[in-house]
Coordinates of N, CA and C in Angstrom, one line a residue:
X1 N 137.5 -13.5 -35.1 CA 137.1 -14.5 -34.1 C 135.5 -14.7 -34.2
X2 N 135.0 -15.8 -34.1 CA 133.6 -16.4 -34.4 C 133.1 -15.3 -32.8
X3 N 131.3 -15.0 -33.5 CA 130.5 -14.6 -32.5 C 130.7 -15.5 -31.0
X4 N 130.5 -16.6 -31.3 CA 130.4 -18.0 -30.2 C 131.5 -17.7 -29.1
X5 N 132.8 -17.5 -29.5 CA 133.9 -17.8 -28.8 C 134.3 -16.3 -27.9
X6 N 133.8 -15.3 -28.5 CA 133.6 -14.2 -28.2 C 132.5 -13.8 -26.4
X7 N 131.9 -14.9 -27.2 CA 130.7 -14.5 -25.6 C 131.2 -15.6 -25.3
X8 N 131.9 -16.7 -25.4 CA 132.2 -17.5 -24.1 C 133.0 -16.7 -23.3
X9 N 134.1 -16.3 -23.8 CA 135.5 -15.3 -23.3 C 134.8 -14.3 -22.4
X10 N 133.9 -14.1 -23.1 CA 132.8 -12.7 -22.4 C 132.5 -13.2 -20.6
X11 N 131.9 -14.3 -21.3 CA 131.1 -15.2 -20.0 C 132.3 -15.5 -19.2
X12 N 133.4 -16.2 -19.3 CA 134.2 -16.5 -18.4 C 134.8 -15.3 -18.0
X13 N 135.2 -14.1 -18.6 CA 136.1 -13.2 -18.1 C 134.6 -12.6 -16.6
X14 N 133.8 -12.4 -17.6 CA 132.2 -11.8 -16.3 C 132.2 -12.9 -15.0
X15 N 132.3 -13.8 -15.3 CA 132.3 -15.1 -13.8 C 133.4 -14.7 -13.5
X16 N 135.0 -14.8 -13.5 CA 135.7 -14.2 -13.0 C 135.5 -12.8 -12.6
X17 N 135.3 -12.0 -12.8 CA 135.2 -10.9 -12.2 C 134.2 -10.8 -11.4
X18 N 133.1 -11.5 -11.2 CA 132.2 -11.3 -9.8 C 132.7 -12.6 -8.7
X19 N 133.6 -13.4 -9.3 CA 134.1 -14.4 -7.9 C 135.2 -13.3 -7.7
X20 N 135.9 -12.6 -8.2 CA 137.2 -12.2 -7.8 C 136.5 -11.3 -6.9
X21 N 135.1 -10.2 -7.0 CA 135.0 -9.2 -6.3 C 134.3 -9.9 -5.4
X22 N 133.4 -10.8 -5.1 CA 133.0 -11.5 -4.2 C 134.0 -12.0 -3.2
X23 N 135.5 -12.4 -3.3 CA 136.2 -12.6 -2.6 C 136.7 -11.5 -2.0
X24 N 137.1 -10.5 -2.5 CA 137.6 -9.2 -2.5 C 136.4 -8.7 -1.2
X25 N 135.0 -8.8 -1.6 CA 134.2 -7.9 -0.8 C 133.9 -9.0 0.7
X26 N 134.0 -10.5 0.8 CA 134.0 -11.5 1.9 C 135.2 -11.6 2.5
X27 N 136.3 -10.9 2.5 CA 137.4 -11.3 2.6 C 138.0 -10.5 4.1
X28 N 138.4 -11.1 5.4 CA 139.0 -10.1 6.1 C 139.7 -9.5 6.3
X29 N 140.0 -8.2 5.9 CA 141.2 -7.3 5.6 C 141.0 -6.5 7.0
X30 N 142.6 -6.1 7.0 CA 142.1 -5.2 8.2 C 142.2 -4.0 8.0
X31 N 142.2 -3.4 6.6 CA 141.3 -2.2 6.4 C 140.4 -2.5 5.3
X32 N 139.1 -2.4 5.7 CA 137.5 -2.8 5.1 C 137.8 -1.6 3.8
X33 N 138.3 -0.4 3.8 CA 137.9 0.4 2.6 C 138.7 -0.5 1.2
X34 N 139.9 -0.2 1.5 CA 140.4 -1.1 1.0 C 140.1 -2.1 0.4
X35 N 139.2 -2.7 0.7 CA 138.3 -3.9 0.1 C 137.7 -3.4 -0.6
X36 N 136.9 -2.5 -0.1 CA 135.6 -1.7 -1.0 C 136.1 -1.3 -2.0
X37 N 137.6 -1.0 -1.9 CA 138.2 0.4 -3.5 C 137.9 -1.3 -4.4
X38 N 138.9 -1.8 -3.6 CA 139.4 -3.0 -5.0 C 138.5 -3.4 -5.6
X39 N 137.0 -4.2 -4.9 CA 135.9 -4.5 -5.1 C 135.3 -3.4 -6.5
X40 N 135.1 -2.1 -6.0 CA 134.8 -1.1 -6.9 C 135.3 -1.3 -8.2
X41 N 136.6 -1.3 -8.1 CA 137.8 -1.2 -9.3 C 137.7 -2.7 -10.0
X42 N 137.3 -3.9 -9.3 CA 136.8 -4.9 -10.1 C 136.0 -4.8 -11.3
X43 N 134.8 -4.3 -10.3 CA 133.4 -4.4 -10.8 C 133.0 -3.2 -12.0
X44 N 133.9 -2.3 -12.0 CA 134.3 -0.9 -13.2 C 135.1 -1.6 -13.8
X45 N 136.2 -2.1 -14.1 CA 136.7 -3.3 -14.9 C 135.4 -4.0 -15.7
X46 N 134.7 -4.9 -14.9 CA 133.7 -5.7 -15.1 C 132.8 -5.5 -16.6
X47 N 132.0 -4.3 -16.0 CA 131.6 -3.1 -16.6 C 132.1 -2.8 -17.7
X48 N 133.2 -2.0 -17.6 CA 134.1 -2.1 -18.8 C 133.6 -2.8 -20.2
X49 N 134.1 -4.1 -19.7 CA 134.4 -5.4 -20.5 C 132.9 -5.4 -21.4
X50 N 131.6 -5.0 -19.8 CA 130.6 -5.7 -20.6 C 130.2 -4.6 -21.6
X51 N 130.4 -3.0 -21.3 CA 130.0 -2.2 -22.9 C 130.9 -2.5 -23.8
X52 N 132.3 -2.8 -23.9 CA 133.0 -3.1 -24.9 C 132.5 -4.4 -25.9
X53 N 132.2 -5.5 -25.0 CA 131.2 -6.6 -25.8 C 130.1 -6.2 -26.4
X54 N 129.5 -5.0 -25.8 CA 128.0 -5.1 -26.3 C 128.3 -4.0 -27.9
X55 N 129.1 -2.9 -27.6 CA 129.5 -2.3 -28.9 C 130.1 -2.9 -29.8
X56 N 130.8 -4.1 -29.9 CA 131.7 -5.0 -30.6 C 130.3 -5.8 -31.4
X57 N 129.4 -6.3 -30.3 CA 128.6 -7.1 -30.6 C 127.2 -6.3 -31.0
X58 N 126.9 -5.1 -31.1 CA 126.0 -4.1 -31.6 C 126.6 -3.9 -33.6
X59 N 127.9 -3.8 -33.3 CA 128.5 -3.6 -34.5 C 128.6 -4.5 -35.6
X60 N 128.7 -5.7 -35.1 CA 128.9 -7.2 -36.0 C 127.5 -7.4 -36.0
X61 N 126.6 -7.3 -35.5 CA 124.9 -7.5 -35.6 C 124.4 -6.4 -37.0
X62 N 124.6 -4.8 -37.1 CA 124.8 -3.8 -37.8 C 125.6 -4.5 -39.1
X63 N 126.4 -4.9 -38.8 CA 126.9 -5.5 -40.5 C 126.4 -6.3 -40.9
X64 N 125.3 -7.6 -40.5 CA 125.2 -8.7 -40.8 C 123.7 -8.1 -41.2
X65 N 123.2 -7.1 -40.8 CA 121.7 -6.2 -41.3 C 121.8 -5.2 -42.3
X66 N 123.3 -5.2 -42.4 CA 122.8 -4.3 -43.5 C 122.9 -5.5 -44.8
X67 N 123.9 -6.6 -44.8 CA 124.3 -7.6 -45.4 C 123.3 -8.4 -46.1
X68 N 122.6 -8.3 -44.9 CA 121.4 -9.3 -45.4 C 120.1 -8.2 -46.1
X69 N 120.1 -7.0 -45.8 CA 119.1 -6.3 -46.3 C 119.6 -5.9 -48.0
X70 N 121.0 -5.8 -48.1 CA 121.5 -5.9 -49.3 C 121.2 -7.4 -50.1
X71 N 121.0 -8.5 -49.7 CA 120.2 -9.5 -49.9 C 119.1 -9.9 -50.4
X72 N 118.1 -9.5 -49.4 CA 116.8 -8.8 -49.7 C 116.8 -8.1 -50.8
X73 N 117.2 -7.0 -51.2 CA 117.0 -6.1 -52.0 C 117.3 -7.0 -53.4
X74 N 118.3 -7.0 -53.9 CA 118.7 -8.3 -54.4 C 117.8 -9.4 -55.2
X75 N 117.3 -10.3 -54.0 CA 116.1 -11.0 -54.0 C 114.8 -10.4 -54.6
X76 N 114.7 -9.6 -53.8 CA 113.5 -8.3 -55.0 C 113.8 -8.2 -55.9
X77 N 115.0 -7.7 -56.4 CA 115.5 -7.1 -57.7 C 114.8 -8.6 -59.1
X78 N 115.2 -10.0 -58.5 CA 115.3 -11.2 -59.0 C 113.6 -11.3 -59.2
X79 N 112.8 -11.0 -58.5 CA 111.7 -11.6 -58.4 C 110.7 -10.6 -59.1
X80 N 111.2 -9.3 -59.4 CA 110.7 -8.6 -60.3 C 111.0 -9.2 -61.2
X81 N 112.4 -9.3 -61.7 CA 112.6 -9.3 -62.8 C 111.9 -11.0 -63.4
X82 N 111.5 -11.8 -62.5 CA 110.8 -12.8 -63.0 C 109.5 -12.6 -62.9
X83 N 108.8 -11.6 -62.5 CA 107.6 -11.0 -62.4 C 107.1 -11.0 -63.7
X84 N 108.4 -9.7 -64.7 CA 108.2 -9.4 -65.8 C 108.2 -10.4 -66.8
X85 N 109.3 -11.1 -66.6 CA 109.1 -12.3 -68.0 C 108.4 -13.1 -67.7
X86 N 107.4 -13.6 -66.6 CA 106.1 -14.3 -66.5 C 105.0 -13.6 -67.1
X87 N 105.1 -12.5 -66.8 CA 104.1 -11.4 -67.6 C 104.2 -11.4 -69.3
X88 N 105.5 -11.7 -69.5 CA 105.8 -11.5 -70.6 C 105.3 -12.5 -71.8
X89 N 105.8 -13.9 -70.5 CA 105.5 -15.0 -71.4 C 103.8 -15.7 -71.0
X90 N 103.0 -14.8 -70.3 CA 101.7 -14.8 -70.4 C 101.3 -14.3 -71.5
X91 N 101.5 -13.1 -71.7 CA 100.9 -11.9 -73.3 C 101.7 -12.8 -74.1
X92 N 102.7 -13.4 -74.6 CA 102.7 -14.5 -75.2 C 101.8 -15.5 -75.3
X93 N 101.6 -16.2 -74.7 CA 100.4 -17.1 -74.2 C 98.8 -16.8 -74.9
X94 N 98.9 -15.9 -74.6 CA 97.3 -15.3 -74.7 C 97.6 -14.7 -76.6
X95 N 98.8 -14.1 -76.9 CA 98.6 -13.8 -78.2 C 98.6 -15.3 -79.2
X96 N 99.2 -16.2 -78.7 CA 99.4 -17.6 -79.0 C 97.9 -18.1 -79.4
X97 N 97.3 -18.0 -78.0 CA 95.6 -18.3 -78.0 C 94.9 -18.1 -78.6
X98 N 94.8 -16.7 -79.0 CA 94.1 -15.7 -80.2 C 94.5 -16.2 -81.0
X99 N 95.9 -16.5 -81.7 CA 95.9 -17.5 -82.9 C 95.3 -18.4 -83.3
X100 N 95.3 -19.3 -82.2 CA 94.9 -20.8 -82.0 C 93.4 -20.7 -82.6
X101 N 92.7 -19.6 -81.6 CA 90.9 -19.7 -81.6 C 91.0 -19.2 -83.6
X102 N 91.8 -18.2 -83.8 CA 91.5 -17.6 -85.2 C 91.9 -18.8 -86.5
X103 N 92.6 -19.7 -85.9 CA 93.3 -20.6 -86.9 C 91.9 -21.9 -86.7
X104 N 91.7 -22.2 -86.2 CA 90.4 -23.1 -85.6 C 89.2 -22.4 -85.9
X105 N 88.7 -21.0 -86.3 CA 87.7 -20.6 -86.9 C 88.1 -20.9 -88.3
X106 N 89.0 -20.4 -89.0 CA 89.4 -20.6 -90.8 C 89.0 -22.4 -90.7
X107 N 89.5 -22.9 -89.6 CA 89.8 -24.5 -90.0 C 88.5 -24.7 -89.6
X108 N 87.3 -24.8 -89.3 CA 86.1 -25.0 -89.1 C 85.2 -24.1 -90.5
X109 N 85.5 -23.2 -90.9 CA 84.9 -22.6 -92.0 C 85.2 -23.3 -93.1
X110 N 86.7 -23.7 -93.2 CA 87.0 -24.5 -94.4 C 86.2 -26.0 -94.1
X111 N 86.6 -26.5 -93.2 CA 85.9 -27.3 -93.3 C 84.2 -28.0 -93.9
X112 N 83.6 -26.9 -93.1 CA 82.1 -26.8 -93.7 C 82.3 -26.5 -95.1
X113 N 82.9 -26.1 -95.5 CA 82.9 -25.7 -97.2 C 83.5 -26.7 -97.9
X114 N 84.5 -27.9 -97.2 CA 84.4 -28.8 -97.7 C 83.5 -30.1 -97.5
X115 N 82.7 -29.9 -96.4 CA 81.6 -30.7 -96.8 C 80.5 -30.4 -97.6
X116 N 80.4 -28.7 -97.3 CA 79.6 -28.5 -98.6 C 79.3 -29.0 -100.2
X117 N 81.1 -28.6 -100.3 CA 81.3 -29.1 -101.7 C 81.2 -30.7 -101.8
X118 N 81.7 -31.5 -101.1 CA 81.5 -32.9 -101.0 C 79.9 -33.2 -100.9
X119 N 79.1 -32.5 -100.6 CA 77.8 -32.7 -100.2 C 76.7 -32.4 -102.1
X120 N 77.9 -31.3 -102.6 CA 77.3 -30.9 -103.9 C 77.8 -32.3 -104.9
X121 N 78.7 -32.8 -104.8 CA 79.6 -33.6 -105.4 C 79.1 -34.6 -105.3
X122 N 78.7 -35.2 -104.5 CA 77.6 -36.3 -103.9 C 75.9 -36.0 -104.7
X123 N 75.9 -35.2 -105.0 CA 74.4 -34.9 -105.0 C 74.5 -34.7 -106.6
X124 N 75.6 -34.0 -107.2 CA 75.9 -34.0 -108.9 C 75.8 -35.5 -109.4
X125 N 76.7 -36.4 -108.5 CA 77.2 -37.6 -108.6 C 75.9 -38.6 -108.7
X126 N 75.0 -38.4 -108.0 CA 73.6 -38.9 -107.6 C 72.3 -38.5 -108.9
X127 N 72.8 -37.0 -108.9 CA 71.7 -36.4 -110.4 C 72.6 -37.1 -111.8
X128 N 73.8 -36.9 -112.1 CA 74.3 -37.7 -113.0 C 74.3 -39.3 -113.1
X129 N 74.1 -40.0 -112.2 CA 73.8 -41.3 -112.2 C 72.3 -41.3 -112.2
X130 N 71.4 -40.6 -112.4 CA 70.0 -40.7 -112.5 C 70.2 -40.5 -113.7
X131 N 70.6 -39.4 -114.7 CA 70.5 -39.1 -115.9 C 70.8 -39.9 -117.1
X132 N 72.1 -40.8 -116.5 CA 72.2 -42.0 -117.0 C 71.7 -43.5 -117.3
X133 N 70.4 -43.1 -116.6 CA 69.6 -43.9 -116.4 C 68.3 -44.1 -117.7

């Protein structure tokens, strides 16, 4: 049975039991103890009802905490473990980088060495066309 329907039941059985002992205790009897026992015996009924709701409803609160802390835990377990392969695929990242800067130093070294040589090439090209002169 759903939590909800449980404490309505709760609620209506509790309203009945303080109108029934409210009538019980206003009521002219013509022996007053009499009144008092039943009244008593209501209201210990009453009582009753309401620790049995509250252990029922202590119990199903207790399952739904450990439930959800099994959850939690869970949840953690997940967010480590995406912790790690963000970590992971950072040091990726950064070894990727180190490539990149080392591959962009050769490619700027080569480069100057080919303008070098184009610059010698140009300049043979320039003394050779003088010579032919």
């Amino acid at each position: 049975m759903k939590r909800s329907s449980i404490e309505t039941i709760v609620l209506v059985v509790g309203v009945a039991i303080i109108g029934i002992a409210l009538f019980f205790m206003f009521s002219d009897n013509e022996d007053p103890s009499k009144s008092i026992f039943i009244t008593n015996l209501i209201f210990s009924f009453g009582f009753l009802v309401y620790i049995v709701y509250s252990i029922m409803s202590a119990n199903s609160l207790n399952k739904e905490i450990r439930a959800l802390n099994k959850h939690v835990d869970g949840l953690k377990h997940e967010i480590a473990k995406y912790k790690k392969q963000i970590a992971d695929k950072d040091a990726e990242i950064q070894n990727l980088q180190q490539d990149l800067v080392k591959k962009d130093e050769a490619l700027n070294l080569q480069t100057e060495k080919v303008n070098m040589l184009e610059k010698r090439l140009s300049d043979l090209e320039s003394s050779g066309a003088d010579s032919d002169i």
